[in-house]
Tab-separated table of C-alpha atoms in Angstrom:
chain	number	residue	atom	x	y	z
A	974	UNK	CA	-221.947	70.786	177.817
A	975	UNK	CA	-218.744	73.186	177.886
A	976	UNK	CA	-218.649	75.622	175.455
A	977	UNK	CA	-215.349	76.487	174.192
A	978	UNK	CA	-213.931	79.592	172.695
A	979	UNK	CA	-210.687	80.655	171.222
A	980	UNK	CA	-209.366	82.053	174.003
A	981	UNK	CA	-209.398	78.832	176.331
A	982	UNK	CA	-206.795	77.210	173.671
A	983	UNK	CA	-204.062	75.903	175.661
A	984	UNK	CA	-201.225	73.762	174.251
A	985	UNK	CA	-201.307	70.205	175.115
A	986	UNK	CA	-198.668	68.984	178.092
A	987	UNK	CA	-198.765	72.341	179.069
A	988	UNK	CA	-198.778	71.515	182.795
A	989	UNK	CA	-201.753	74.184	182.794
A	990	UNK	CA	-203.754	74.033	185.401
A	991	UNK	CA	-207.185	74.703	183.644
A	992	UNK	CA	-206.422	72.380	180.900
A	993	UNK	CA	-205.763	69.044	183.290
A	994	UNK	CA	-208.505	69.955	185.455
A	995	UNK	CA	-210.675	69.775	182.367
A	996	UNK	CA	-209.000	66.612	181.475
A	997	UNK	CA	-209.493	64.722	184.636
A	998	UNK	CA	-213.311	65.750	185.160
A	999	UNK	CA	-214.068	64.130	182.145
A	1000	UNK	CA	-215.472	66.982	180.120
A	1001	UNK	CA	-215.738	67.865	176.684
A	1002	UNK	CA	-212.326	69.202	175.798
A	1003	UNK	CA	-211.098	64.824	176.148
A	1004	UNK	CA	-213.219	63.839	173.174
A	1005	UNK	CA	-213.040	67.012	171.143
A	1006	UNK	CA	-210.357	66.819	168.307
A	1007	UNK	CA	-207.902	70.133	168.089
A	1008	UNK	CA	-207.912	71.351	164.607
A	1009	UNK	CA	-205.912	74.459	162.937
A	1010	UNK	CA	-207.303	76.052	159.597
A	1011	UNK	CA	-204.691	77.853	157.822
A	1012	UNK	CA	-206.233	80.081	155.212
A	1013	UNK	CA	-205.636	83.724	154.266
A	1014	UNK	CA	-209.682	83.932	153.001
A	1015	UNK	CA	-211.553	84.731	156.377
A	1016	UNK	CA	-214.700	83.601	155.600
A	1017	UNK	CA	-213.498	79.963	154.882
A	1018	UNK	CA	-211.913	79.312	158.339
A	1019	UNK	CA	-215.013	81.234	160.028
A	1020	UNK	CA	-217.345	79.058	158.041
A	1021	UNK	CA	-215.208	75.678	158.626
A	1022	UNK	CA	-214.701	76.995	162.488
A	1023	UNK	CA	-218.632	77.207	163.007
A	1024	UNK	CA	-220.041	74.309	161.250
A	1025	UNK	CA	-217.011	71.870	162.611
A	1026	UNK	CA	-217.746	72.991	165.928
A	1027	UNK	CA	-221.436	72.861	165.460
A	1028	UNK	CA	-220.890	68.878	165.547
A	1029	UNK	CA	-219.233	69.279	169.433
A	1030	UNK	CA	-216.399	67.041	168.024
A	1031	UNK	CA	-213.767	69.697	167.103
A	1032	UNK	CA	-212.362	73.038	168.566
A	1033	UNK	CA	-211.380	74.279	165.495
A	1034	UNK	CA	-208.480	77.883	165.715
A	1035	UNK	CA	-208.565	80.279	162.776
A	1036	UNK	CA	-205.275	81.403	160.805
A	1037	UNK	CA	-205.365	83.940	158.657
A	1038	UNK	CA	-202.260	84.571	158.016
A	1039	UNK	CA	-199.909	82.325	156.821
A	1040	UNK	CA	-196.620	83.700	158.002
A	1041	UNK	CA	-198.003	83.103	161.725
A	1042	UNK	CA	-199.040	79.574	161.033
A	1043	UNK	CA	-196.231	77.859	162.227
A	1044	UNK	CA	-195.880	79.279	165.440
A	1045	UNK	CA	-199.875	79.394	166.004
A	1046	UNK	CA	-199.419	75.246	165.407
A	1047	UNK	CA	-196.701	75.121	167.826
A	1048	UNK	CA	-199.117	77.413	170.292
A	1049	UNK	CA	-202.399	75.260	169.865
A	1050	UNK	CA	-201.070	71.838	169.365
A	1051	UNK	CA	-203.804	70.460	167.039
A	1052	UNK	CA	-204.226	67.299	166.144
A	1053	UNK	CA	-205.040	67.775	162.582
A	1054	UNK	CA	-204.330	70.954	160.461
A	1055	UNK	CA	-205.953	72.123	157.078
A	1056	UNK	CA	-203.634	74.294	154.952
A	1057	UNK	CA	-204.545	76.000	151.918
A	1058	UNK	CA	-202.326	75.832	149.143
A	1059	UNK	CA	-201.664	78.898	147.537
A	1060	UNK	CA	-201.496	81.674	150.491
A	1061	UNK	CA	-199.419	85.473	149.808
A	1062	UNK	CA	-196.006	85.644	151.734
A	1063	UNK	CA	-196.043	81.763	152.324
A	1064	UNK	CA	-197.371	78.970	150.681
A	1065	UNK	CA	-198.771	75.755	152.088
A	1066	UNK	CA	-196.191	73.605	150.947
A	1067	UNK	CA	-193.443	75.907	152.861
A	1068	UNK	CA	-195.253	75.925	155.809
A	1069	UNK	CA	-195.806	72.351	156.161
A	1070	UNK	CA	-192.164	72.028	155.481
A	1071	UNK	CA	-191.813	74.483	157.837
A	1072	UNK	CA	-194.178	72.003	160.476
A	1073	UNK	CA	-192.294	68.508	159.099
A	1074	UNK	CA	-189.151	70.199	160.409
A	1075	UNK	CA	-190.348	70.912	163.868
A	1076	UNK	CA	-189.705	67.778	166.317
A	1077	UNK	CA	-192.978	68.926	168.185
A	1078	UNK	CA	-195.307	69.054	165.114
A	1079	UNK	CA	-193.468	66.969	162.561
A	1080	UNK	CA	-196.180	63.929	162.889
A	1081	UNK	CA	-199.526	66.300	163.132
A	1082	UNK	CA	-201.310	64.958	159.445
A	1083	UNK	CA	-201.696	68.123	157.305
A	1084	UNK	CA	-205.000	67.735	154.868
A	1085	UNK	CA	-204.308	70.641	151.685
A	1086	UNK	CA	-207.075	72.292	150.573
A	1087	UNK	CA	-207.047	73.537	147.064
A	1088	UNK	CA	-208.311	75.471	144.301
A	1089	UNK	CA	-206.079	74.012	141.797
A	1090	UNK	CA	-207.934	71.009	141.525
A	1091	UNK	CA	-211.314	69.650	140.507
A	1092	UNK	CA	-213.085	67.387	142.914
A	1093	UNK	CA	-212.890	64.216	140.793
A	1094	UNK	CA	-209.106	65.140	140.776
A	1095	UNK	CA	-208.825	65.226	144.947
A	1096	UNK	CA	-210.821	62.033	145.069
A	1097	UNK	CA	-208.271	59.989	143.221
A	1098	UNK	CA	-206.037	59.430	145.674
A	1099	UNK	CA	-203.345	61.992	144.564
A	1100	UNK	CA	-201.126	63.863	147.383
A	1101	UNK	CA	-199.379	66.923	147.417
A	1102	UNK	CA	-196.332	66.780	149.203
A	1103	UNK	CA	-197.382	63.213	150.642
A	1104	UNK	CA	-200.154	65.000	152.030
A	1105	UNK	CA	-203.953	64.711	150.973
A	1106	UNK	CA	-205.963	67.162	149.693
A	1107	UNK	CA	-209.132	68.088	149.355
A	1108	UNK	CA	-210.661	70.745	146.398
A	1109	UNK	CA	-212.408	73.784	147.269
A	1110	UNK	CA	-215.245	75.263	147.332
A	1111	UNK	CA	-215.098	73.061	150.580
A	1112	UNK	CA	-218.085	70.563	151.680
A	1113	UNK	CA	-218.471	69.900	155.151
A	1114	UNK	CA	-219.062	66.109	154.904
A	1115	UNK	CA	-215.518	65.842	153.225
A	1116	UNK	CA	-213.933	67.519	156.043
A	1117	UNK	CA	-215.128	65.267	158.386
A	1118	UNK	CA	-214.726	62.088	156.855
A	1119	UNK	CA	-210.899	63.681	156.118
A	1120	UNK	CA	-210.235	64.323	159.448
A	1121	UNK	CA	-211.657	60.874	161.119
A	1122	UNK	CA	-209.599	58.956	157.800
A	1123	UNK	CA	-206.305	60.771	158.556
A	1124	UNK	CA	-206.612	61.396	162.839
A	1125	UNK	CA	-203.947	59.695	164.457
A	1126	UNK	CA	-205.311	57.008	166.982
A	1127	UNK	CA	-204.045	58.866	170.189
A	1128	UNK	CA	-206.050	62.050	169.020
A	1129	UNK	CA	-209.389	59.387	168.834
A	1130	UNK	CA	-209.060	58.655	172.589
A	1131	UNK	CA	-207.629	54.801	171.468
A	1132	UNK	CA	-204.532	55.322	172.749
């Protein structure tokens, strides 16, 4: 099994040559789903990057700070990005403003996480933004059954 680390993150369609080798042998990196953490509290994303990866479904990048988020999306390509809500500098619903507005990014699904909110309020249905949310303190189990609910079928391997 490959292990993968931050710095092998290559943008999709790149035309790199490491990143289609790895494609056409078959490894890993074709079943793994990409997913970007936007949150300015360190140990969340650490803790979300290790037990998400810990399942050898996701390669899960780390950003800390939210005025670099866009461009770090545009870098890493993911298929699925969590954004927290409120963030100094820039808040989560600029920045996925910000990502609806790029051509390249504009259908990525963006899951909020929140604060704001109890649980019982994130499991109603309710979106911010159109987007769905989930409450922190963060549980694992929600994250992945977010992420499989709201992955786009290409990003599964269906299409």
């Amino acid at each position: 099994m490959n292990k993968i680390v931050e710095a092998e993150f290559f943008p999709r369609n790149s035309g790199d040559q490491w990143h289609q080798a790895h494609l056409s042998a078959g490894s890993q990196i074709k079943q793994t789903r990409r997913i970007l953490i936007v949150d300015n509290d360190k140990n969340t994303t650490h803790l979300v990057k290790i037990l998400l990866e810990k399942t050898g479904r996701y390669v899960v990048f780390e950003e800390n700070d939210s005025t670099r988020a866009h461009q770090t999306a545009r870098n890493f390509r993911p298929d699925l990005i969590f954004l927290d809500v409120v963030m100094p500098d820039r808040d989560g619903g600029e920045i996925a403003a910000q990502i609806r507005a790029d051509p390249e990014l504009q259908y990525t699904p963006i899951i909020f996480l929140t604060g704001l909110v109890t649980r019982a309020e994130a499991n109603t249905g309710l979106q911010i933004d159109e987007h769905p949310f989930l409450a922190k303190p963060i549980d694992i189990q929600e994250l992945v059954k977010a992420i499989e609910a709201y992955m786009p079928a290409r990003a599964k391997g269906v299409g």
